[in-house]
Tab-separated table of C-alpha atoms and ligand atoms in Angstrom:
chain	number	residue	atom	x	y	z
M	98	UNK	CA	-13.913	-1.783	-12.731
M	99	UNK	CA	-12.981	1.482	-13.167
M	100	UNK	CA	-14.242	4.082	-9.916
M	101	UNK	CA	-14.278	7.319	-12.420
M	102	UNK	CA	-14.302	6.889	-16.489
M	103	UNK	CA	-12.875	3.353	-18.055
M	104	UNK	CA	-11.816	5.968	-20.885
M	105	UNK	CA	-9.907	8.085	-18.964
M	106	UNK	CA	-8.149	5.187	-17.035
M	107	UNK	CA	-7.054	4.021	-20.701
M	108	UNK	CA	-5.512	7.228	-21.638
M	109	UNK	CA	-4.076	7.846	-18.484
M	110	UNK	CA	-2.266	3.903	-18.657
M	111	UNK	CA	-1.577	5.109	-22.019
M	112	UNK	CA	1.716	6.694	-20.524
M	113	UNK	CA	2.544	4.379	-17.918
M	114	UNK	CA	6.553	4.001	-17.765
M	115	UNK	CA	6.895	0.482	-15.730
M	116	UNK	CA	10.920	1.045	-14.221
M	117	UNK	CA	12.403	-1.106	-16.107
M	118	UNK	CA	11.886	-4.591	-18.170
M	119	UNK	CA	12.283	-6.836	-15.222
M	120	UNK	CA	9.565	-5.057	-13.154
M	121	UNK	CA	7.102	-4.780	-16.466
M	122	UNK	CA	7.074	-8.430	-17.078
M	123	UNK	CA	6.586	-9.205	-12.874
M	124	UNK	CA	3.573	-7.059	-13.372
M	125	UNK	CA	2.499	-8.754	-16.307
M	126	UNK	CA	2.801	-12.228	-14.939
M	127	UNK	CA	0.875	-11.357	-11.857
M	128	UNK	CA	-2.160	-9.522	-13.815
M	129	UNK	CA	-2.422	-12.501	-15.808
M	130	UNK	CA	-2.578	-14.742	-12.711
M	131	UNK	CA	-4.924	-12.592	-11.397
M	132	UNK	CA	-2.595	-11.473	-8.217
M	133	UNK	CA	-3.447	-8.710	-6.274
M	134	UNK	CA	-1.017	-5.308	-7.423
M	135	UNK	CA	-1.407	-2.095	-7.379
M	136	UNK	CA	-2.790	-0.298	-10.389
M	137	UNK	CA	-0.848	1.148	-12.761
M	138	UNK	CA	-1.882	4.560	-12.275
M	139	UNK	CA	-1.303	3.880	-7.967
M	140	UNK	CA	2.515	2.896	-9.774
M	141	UNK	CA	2.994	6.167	-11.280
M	142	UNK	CA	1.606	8.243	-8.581
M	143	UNK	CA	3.830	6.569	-5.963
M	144	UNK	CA	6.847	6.470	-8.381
M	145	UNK	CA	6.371	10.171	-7.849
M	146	UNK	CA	6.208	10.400	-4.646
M	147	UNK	CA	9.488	8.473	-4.207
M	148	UNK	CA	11.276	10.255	-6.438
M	149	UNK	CA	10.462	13.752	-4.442
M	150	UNK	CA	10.893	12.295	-0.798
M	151	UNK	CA	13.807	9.837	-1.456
M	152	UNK	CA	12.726	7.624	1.801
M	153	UNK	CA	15.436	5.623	3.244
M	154	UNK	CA	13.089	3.293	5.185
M	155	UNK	CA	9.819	2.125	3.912
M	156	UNK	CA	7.266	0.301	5.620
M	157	UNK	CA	4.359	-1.685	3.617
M	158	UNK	CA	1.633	-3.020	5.429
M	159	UNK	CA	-0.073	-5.977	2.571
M	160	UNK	CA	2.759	-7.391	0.116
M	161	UNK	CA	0.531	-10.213	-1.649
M	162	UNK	CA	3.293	-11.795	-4.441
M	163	UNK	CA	5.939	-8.576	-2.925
M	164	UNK	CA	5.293	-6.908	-6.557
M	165	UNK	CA	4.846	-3.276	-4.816
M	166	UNK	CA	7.972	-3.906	-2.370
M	167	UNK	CA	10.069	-4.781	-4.759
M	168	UNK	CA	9.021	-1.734	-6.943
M	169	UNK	CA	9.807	0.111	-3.945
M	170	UNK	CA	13.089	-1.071	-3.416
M	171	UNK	CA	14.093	-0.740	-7.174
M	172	UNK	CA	12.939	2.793	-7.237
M	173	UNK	CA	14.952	3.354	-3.781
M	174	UNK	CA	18.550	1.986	-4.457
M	175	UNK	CA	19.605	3.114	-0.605
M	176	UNK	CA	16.175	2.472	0.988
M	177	UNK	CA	15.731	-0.344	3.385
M	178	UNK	CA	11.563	-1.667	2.870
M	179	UNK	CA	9.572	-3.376	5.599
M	180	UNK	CA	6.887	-5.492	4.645
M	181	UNK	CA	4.247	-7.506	6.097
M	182	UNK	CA	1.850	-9.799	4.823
M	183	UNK	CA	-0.588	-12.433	6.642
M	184	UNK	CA	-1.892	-14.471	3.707
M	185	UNK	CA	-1.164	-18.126	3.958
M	186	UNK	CA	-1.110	-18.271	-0.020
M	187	UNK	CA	1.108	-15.491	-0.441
M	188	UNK	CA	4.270	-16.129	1.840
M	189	UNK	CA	5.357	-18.949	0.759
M	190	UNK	CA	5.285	-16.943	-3.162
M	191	UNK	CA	6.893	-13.323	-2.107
M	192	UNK	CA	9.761	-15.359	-0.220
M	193	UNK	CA	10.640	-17.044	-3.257
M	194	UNK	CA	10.035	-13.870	-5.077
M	195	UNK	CA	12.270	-12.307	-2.152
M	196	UNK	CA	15.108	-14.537	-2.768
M	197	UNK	CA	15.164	-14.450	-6.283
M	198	UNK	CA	15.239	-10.631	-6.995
M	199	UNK	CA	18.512	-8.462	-5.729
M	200	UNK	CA	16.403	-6.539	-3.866
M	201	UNK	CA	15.490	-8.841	-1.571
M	202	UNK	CA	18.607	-8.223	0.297
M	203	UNK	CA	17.201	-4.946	1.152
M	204	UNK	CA	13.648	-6.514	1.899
M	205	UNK	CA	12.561	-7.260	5.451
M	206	UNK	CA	9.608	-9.535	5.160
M	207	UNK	CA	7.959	-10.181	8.357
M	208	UNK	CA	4.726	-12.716	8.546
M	209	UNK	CA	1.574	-12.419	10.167
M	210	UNK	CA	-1.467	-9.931	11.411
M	211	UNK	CA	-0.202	-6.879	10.795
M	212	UNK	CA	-1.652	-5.719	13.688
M	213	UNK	CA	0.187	-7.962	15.811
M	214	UNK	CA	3.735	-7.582	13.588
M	215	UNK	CA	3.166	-3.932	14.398
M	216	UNK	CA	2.915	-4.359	17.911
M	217	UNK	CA	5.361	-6.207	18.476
M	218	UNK	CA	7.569	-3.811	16.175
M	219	UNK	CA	6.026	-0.712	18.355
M	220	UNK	CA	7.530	-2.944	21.870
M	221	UNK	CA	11.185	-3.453	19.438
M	222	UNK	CA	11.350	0.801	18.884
M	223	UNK	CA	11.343	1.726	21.877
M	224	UNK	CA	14.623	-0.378	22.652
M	225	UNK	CA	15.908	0.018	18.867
M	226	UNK	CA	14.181	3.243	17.028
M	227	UNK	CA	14.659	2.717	13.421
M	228	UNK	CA	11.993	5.003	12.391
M	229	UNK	CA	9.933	4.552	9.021
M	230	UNK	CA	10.124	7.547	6.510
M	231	UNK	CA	7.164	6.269	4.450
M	232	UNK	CA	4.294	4.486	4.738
M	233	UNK	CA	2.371	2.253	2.359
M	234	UNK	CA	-0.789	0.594	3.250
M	235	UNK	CA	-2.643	-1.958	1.102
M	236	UNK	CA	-3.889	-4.670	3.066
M	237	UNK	CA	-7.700	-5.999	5.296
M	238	UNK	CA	-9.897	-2.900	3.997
M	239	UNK	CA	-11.683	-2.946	7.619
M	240	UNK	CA	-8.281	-2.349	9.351
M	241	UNK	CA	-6.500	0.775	7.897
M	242	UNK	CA	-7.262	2.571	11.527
M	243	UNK	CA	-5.772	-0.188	13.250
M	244	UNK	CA	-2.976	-0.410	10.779
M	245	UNK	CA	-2.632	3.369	10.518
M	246	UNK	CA	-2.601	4.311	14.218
M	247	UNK	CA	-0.162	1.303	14.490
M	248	UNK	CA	2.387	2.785	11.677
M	249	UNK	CA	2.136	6.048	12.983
M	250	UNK	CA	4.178	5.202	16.243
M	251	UNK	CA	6.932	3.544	13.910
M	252	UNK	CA	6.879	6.869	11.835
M	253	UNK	CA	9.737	10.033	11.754
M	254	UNK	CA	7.844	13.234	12.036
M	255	UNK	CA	7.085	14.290	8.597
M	256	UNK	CA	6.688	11.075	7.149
M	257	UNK	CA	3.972	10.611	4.128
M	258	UNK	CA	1.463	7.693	4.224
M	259	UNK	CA	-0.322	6.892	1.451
M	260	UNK	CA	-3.465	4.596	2.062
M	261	UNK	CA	-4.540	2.737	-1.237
M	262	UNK	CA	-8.272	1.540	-2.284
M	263	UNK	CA	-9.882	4.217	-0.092
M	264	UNK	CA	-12.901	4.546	-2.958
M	265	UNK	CA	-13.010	0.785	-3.404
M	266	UNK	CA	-14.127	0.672	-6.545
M	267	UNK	CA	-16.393	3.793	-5.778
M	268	UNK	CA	-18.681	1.544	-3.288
M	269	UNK	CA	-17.872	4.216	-0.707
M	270	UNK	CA	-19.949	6.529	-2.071
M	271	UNK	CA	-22.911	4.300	-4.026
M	272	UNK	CA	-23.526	0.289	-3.068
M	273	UNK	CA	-25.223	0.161	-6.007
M	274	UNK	CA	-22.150	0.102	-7.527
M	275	UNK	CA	-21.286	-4.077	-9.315
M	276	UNK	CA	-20.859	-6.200	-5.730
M	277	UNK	CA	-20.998	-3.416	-3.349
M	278	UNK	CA	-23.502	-5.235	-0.821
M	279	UNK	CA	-21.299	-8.024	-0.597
M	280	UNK	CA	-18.536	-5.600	0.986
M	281	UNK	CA	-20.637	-3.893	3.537
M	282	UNK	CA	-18.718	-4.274	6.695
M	283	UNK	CA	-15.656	-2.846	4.517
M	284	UNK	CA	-17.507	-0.183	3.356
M	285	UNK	CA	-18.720	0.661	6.967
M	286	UNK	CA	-15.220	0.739	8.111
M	287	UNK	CA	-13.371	2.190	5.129
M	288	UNK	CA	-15.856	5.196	5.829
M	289	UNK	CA	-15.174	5.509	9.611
M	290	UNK	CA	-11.217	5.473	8.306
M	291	UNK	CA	-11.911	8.706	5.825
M	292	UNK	CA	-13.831	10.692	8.664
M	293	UNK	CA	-11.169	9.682	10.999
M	294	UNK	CA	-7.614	11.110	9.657
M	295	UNK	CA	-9.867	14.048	8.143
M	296	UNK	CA	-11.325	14.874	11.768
M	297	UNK	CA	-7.418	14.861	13.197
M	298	UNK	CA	-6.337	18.391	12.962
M	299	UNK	CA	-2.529	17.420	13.575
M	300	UNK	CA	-3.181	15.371	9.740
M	301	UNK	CA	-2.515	17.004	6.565
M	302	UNK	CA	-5.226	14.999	4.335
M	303	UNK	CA	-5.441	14.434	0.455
M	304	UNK	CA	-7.759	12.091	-1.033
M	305	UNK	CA	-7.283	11.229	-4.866
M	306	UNK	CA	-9.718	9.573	-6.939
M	307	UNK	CA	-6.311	7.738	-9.036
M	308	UNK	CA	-6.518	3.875	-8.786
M	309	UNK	CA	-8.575	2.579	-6.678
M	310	UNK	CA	-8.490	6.208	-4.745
M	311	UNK	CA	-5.477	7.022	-2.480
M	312	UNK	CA	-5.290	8.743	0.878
M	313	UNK	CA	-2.006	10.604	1.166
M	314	UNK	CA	-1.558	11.496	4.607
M	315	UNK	CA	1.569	14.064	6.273
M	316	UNK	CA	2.365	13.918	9.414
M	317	UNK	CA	3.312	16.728	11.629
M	318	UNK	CA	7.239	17.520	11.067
B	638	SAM	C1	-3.962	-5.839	-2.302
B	638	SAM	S1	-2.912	-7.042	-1.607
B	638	SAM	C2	-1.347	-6.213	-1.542
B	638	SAM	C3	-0.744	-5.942	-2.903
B	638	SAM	C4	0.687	-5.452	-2.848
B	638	SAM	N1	0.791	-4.214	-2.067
B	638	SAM	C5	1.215	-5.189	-4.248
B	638	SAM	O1	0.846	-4.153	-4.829
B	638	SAM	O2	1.989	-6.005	-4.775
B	638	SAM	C6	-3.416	-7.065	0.072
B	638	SAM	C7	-2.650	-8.027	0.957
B	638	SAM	O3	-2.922	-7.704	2.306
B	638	SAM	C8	-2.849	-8.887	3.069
B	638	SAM	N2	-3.555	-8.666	4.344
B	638	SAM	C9	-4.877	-8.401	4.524
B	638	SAM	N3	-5.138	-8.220	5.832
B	638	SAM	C10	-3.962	-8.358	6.497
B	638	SAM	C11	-3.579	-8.285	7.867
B	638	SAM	N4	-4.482	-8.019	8.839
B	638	SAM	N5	-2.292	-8.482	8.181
B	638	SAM	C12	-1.370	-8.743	7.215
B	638	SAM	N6	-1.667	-8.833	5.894
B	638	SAM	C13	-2.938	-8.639	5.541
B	638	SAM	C14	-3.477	-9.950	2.164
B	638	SAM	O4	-3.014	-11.246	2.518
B	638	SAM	C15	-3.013	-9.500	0.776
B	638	SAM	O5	-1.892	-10.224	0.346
């Protein structure tokens, strides 16, 4: 479902520019299959983004089938990605997908909680910093504090994260939106995310209604 105007969505798809052939047909395959991805309008948004920043390090918290990381490492020749991923059904998948694509060798995929990865990663920086120059998150809708306050520490001052699904599927702002009941404890803490990085005055905040709404967030340089 579409959170603003199915007909606008359809126009604005109209001009989606997938990278290249390879990456079109991966996104293909997984909408048919139903696979979680980010919409194409999140693509082109965040194709954007890359192209202005150039990050060199990428961290993505929620890599389902790896479609996203691998989009980021395509779109970032020189950029190392970090991405983590908990779901029993979709390790065993993105390794493969890992292994077969190029870009794999650039592709650290680490498996587990994310909260725990993080941790763990948090404990590894302050031996080894290898600080994260963007920040993608797209995984459990009731843990983008957790994950957030958790990136942040991993983060080089400046660094952009963009939070995906922050509208999901406009239930934030009316349950009576298709299914919205079902998703309450989501809802409850997708809402206590939003007041959270707006109520932070050392956040610069943007919240876009494209996709599934996005919450780009700069950090202090
Ligand atoms: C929407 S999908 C990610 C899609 C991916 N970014 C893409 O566009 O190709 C969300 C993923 O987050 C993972 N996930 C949810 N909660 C998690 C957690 N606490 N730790 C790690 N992964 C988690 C799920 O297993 C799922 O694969």
């Amino acid at each position: 479902m579409n959170i603003t105007n199915d007909k606008i969505t359809e126009y604005l798809d109209s001009y989606y520019k997938p990278l290249d052939d390879d990456l079109a047909a991966f996104r293909a395959r997984n909408e048919e299959n139903g696979v979680p991805l980010i919409l194409r309008e999140t693509e082109s948004y965040l194709a954007m983004m890359l192209k202005v920043l150039k990050p060199r390090h990428i961290l993505e918290i929620g890599t389902a089938y790896g479609y996203s990381a691998i989009f980021f490492a395509r779109s970032c020749p020189e950029a190392r990605v970090t991405t983590i991923d908990r779901g029993q059904r979709m390790i065993p998948i993105a390794t493969k997908n890992f292994e077969e694509w190029p870009e794999g060798e650039r592709i650290d995929f680490r498996t587990g909680d994310a909260r725990e990865i993080l941790d763990q990663m948090i404990k590894d920086a302050e031996i080894k910093p290898d600080p994260y120059d963007f920040i993608f998150i797209d995984a459990g809708k009731s843990h983008y504090k957790e994950f957030f306050d958790r990136a942040i520490h991993l983060a080089a001052p400046g660094t952009v994260v963009v939070c995906d699904n922050i509208l999901m599927r406009g239930w934030i702002v009316d349950r009576s939106y298709e299914g919205g009941k079902r998703h309450r404890t989501n809802i409850k803490y997708m809402k206590q995310f939003i007041e959270y990085i707006n109520g932070r005055e050392d956040l610069t905040v943007s919240m876009l209604s494209s996709g599934d709404g996005l919450a780009v967030i700069k950090l202090d340089e």
